[in-house]
Coordinates of N, CA and C in Angstrom, one line a residue:
X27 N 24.2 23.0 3.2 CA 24.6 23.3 1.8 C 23.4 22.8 0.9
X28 N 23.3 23.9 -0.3 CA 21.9 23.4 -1.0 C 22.7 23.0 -2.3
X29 N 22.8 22.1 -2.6 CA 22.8 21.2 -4.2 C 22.4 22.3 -5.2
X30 N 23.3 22.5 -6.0 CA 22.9 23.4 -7.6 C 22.0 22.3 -8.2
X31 N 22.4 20.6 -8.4 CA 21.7 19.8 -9.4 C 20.7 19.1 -9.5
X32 N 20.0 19.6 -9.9 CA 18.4 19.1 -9.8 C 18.6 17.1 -9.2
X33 N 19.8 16.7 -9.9 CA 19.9 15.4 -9.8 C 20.2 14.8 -8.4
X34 N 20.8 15.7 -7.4 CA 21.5 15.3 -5.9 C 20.7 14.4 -5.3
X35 N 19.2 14.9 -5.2 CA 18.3 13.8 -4.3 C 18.3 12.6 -4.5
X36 N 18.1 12.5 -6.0 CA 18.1 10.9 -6.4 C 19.4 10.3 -6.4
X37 N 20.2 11.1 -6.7 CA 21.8 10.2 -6.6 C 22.2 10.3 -4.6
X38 N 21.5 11.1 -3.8 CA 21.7 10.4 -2.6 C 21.0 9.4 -1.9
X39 N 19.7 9.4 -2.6 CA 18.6 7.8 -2.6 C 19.5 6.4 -3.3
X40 N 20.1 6.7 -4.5 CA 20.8 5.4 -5.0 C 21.8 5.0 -4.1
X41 N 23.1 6.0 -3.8 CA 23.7 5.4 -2.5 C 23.3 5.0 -1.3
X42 N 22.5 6.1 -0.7 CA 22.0 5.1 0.7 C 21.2 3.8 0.0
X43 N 20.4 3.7 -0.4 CA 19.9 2.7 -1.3 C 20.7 1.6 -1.3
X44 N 22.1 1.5 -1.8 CA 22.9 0.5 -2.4 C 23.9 0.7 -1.3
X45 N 24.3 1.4 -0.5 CA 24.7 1.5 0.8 C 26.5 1.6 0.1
X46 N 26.5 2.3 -1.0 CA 28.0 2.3 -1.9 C 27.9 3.4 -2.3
X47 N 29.0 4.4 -2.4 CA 29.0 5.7 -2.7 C 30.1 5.6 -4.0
X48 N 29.5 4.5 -5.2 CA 30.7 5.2 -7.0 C 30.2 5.5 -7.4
X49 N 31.9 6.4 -8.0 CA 30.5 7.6 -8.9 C 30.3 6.8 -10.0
X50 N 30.8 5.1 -10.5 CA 30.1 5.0 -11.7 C 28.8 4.5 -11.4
X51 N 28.9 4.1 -10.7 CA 26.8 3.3 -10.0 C 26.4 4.7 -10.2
X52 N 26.5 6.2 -10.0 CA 26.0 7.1 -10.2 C 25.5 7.7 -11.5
X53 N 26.8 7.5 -11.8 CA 27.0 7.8 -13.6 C 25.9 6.8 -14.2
X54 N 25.7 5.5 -14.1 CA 25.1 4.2 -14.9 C 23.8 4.7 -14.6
X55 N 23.2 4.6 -13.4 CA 22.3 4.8 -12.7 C 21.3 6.1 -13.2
X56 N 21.7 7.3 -13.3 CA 20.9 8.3 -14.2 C 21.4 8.9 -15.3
X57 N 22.1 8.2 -15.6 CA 22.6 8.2 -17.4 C 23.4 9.9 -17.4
X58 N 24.2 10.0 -16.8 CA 24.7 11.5 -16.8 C 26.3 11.1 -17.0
X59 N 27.0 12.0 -17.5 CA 28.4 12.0 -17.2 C 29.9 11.9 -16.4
X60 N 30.5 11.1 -16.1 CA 31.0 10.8 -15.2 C 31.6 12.2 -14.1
X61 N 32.1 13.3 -14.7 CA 32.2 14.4 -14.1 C 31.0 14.7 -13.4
X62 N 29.7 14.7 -14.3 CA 28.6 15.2 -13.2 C 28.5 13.8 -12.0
X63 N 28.5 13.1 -12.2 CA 28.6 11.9 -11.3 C 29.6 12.2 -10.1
X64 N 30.8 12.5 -10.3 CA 31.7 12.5 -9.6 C 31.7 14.1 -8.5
X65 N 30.6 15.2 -9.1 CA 30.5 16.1 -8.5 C 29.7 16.0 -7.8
X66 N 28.8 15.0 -8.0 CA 27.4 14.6 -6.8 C 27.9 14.1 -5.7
X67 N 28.9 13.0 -6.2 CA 29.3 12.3 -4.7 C 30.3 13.4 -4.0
X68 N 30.6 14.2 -4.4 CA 31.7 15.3 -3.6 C 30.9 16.1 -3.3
X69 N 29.7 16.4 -3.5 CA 28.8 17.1 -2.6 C 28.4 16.8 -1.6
X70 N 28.3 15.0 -1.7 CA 27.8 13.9 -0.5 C 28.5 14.0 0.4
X71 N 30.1 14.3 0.0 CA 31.2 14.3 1.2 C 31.4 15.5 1.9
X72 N 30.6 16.5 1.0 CA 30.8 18.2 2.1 C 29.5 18.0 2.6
X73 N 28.6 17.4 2.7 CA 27.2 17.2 3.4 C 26.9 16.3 4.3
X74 N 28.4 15.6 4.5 CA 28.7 14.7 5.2 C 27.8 12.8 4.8
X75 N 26.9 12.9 3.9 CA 26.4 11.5 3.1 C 27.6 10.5 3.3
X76 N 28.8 10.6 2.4 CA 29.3 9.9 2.2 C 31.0 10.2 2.7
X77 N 32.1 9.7 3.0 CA 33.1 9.9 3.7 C 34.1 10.3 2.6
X78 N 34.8 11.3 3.1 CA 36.3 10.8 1.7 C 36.8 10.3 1.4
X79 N 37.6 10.4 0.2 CA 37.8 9.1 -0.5 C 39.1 8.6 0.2
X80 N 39.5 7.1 0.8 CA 40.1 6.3 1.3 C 41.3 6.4 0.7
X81 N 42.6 7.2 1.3 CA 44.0 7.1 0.1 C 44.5 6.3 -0.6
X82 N 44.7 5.3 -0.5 CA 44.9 4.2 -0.9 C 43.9 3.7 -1.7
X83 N 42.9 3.1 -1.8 CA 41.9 2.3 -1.9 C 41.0 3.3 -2.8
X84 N 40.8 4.7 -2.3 CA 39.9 5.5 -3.3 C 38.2 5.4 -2.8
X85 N 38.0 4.2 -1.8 CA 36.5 3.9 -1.7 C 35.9 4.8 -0.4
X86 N 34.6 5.3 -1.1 CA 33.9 6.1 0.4 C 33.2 5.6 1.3
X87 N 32.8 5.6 2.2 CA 32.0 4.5 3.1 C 30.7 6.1 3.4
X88 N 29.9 5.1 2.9 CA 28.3 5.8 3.4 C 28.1 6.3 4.8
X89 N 27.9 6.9 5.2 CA 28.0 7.8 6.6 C 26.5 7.6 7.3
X90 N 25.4 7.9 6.5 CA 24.0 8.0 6.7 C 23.4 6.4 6.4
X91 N 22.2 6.4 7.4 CA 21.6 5.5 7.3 C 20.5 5.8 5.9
X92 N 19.7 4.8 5.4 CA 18.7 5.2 4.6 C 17.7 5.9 5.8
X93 N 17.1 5.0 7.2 CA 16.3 5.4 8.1 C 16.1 6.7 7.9
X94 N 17.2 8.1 9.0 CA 16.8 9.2 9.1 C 15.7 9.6 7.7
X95 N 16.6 9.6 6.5 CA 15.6 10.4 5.6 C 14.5 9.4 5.1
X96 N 14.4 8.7 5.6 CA 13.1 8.2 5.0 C 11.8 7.3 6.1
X97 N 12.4 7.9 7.1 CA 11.5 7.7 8.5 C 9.9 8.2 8.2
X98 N 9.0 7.0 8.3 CA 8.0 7.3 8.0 C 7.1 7.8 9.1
X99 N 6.0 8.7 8.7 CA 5.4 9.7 8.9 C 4.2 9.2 9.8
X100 N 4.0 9.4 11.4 CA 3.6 8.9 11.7 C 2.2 9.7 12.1
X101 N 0.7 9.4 11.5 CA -0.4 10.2 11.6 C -1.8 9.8 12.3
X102 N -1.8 9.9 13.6 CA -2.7 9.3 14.5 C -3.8 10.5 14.9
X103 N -4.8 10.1 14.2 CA -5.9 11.6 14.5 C -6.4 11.6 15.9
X104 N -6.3 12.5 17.2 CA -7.1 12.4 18.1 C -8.3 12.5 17.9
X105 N -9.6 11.3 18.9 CA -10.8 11.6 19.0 C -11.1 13.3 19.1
X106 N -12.3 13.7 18.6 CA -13.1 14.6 19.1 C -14.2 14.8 19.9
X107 N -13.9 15.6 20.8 CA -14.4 15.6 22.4 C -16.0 17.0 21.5
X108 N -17.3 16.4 21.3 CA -18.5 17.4 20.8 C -18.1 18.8 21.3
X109 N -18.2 18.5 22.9 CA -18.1 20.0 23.4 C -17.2 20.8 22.9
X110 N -15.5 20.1 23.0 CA -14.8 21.0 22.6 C -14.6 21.5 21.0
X111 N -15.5 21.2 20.4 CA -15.4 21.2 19.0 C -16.5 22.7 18.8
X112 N -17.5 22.5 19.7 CA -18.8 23.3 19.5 C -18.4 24.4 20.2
X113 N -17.1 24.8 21.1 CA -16.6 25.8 22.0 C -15.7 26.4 20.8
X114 N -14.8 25.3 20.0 CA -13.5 25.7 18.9 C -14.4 26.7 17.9
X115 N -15.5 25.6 17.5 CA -16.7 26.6 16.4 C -16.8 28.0 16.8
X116 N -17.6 28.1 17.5 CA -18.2 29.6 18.3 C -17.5 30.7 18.5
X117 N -15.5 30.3 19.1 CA -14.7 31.2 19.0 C -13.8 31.4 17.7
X118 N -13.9 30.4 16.7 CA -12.3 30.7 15.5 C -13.6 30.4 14.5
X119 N -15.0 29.8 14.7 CA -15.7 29.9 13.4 C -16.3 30.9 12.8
X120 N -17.9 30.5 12.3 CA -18.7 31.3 12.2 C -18.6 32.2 11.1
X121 N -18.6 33.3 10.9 CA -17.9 34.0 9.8 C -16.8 34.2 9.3
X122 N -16.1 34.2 9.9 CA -14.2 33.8 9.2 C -14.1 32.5 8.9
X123 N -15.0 31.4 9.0 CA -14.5 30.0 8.1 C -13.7 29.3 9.4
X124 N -13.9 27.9 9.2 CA -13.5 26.8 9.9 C -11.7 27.4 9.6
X125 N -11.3 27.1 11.5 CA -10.0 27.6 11.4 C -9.1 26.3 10.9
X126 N -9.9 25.2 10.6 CA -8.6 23.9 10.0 C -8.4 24.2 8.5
X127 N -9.6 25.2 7.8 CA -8.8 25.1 7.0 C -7.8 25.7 6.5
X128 N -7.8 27.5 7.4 CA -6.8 28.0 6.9 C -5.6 27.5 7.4
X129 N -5.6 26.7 8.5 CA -4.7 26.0 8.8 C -3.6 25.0 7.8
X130 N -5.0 24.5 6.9 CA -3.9 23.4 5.9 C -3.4 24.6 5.1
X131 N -4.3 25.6 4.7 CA -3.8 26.6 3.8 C -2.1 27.3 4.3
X132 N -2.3 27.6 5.0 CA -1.2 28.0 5.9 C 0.4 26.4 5.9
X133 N 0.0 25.5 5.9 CA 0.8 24.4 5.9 C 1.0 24.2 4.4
X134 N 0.0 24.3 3.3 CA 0.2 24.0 2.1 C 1.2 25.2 1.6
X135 N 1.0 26.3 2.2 CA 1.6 27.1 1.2 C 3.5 27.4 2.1
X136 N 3.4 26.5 3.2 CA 4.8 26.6 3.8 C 5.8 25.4 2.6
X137 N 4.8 24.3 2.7 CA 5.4 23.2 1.4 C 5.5 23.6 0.4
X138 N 5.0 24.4 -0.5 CA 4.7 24.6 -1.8 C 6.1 25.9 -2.0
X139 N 6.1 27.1 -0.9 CA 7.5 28.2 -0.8 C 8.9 27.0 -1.0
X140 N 9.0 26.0 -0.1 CA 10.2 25.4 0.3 C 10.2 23.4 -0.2
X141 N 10.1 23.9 -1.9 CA 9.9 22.3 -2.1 C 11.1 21.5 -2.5
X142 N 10.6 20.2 -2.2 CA 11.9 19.1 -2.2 C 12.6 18.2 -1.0
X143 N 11.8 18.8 0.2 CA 12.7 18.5 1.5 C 11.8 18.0 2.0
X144 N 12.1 16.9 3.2 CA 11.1 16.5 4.2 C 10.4 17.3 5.0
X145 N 10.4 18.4 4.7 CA 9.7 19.8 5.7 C 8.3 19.7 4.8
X146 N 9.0 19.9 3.3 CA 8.0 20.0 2.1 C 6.9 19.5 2.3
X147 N 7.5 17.7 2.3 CA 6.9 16.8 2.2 C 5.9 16.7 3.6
X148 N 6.6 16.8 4.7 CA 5.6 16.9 5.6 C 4.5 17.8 6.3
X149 N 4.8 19.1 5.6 CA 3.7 20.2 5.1 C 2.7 19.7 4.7
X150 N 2.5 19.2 3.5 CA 1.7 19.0 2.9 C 1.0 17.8 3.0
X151 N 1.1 16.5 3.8 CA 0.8 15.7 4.2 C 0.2 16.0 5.4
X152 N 0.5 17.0 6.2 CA -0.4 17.4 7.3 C -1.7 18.3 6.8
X153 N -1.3 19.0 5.8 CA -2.6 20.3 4.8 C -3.7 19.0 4.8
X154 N -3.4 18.0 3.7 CA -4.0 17.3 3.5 C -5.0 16.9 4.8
X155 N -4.4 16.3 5.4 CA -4.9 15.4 6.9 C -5.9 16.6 7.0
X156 N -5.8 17.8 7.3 CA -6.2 18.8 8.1 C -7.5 19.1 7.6
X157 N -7.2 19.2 5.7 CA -8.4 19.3 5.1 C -9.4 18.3 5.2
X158 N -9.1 17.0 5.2 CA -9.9 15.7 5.2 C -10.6 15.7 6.4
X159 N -9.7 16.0 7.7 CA -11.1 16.4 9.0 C -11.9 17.5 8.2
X160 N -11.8 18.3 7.8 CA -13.0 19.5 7.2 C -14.0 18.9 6.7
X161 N -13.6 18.5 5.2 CA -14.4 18.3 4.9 C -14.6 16.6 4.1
X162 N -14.4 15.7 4.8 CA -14.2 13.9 4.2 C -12.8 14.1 3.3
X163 N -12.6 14.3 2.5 CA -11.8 13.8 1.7 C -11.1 15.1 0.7
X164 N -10.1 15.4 0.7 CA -9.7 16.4 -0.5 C -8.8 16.7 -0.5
X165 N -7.9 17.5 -1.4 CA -6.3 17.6 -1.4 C -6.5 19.4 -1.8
X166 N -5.6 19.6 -0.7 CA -5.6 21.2 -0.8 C -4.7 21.5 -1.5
X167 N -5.0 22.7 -2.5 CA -3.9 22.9 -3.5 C -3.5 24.9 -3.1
X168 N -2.3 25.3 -3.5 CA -2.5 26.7 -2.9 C -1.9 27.5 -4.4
X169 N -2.1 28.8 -4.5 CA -1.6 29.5 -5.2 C -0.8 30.2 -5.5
X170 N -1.4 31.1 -4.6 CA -1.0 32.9 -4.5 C -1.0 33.1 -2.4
X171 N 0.0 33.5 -2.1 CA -0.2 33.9 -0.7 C -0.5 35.4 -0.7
X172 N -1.5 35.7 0.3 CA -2.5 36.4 0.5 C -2.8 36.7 1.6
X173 N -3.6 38.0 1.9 CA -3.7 38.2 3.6 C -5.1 38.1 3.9
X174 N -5.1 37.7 4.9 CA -6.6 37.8 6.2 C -6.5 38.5 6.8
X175 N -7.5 39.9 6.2 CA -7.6 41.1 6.9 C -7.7 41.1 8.8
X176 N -9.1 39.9 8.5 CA -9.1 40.0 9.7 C -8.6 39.7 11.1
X177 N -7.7 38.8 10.7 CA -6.6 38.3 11.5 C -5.6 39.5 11.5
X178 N -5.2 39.7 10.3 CA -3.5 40.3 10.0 C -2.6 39.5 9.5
X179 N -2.7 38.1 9.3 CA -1.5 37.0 8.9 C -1.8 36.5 7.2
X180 N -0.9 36.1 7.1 CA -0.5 35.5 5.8 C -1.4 34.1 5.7
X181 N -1.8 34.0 4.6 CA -2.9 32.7 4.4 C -2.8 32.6 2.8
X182 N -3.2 31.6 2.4 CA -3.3 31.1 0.9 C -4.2 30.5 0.8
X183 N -4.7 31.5 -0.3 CA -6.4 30.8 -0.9 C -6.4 30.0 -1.3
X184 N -7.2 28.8 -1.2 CA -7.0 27.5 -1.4 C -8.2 27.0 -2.6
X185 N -8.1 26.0 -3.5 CA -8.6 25.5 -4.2 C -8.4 23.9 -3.7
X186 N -10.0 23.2 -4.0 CA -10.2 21.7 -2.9 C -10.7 21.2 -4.0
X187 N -10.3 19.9 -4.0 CA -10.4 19.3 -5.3 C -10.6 18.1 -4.2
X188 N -12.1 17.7 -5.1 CA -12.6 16.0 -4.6 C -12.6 15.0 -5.7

């Protein structure tokens, strides 16, 4: 299920966060209305975040750890082996351009279609990576999706900012 409210992400960071699912910590927390508060957390409970509310008692018990969604990202570059770099060159280089970059290009513009999610986020944290083997340091930014004739596939022209 996808959240209508721009607000859901951060009101499901405050609960896992605080490891307490009220809707007035919700309500206090991003200064919104107690109805919009109280529809956040009943989104939590169809998305499974947070549990229903307890009959008696009324209290939800947090379901999710903070961990899963906020497991960090782990990026270990393998060495490069000359040969096989000077064999990668000769077949994906040369006139079509180094294939890492349309690679980030291709990863930037998967994050940039589908933003807000850890898919997003880890798109574009790999673009990045991908670019910085290219060329030292840069953050790939994407536009307009576009084709490579000479492939046939979908790619986005990329603008590198140092």
């Amino acid at each position: 299920m996808k959240s209508k409210d721009p607000l859901y992400f951060q009101a499901v960071a405050l609960v896992l966060g605080s490891h307490k699912a009220s809707i007035s910590m919700v309500q206090r927390k991003l200064q919104i209305l107690y109805s919009r508060a109280a529809t956040l957390i009943e989104e939590m409970e169809k998305t499974g975040v947070v549990s229903p509310a307890d009959a008696v008692s009324g209290v939800r018990q947090v379901l999710l750890s903070q961990s899963p969604v906020r497991a960090p990202l782990e990026w270990t570059p393998l060495p490069e082996d000359p040969l096989e770099r000077q064999q990668f060159d000769q077949d994906f280089g040369g006139q079509r351009g180094d294939i890492r970059l349309k690679m980030a290009q291709i990863l930037k513009t998967w994050g940039t279609s589908n933003p807000g999610g850890s898919f997003a986020a880890t798109c574009n944290i790999m673009a990045n990576e991908i670019a910085k083997l290219h060329i030292g340091t840069a953050t790939v930014t994407s536009d307009v999706v576009g084709q490579c004739p000479d492939k046939g596939i979908n790619c986005a022209p990329v603008r590198v900012n140092r």
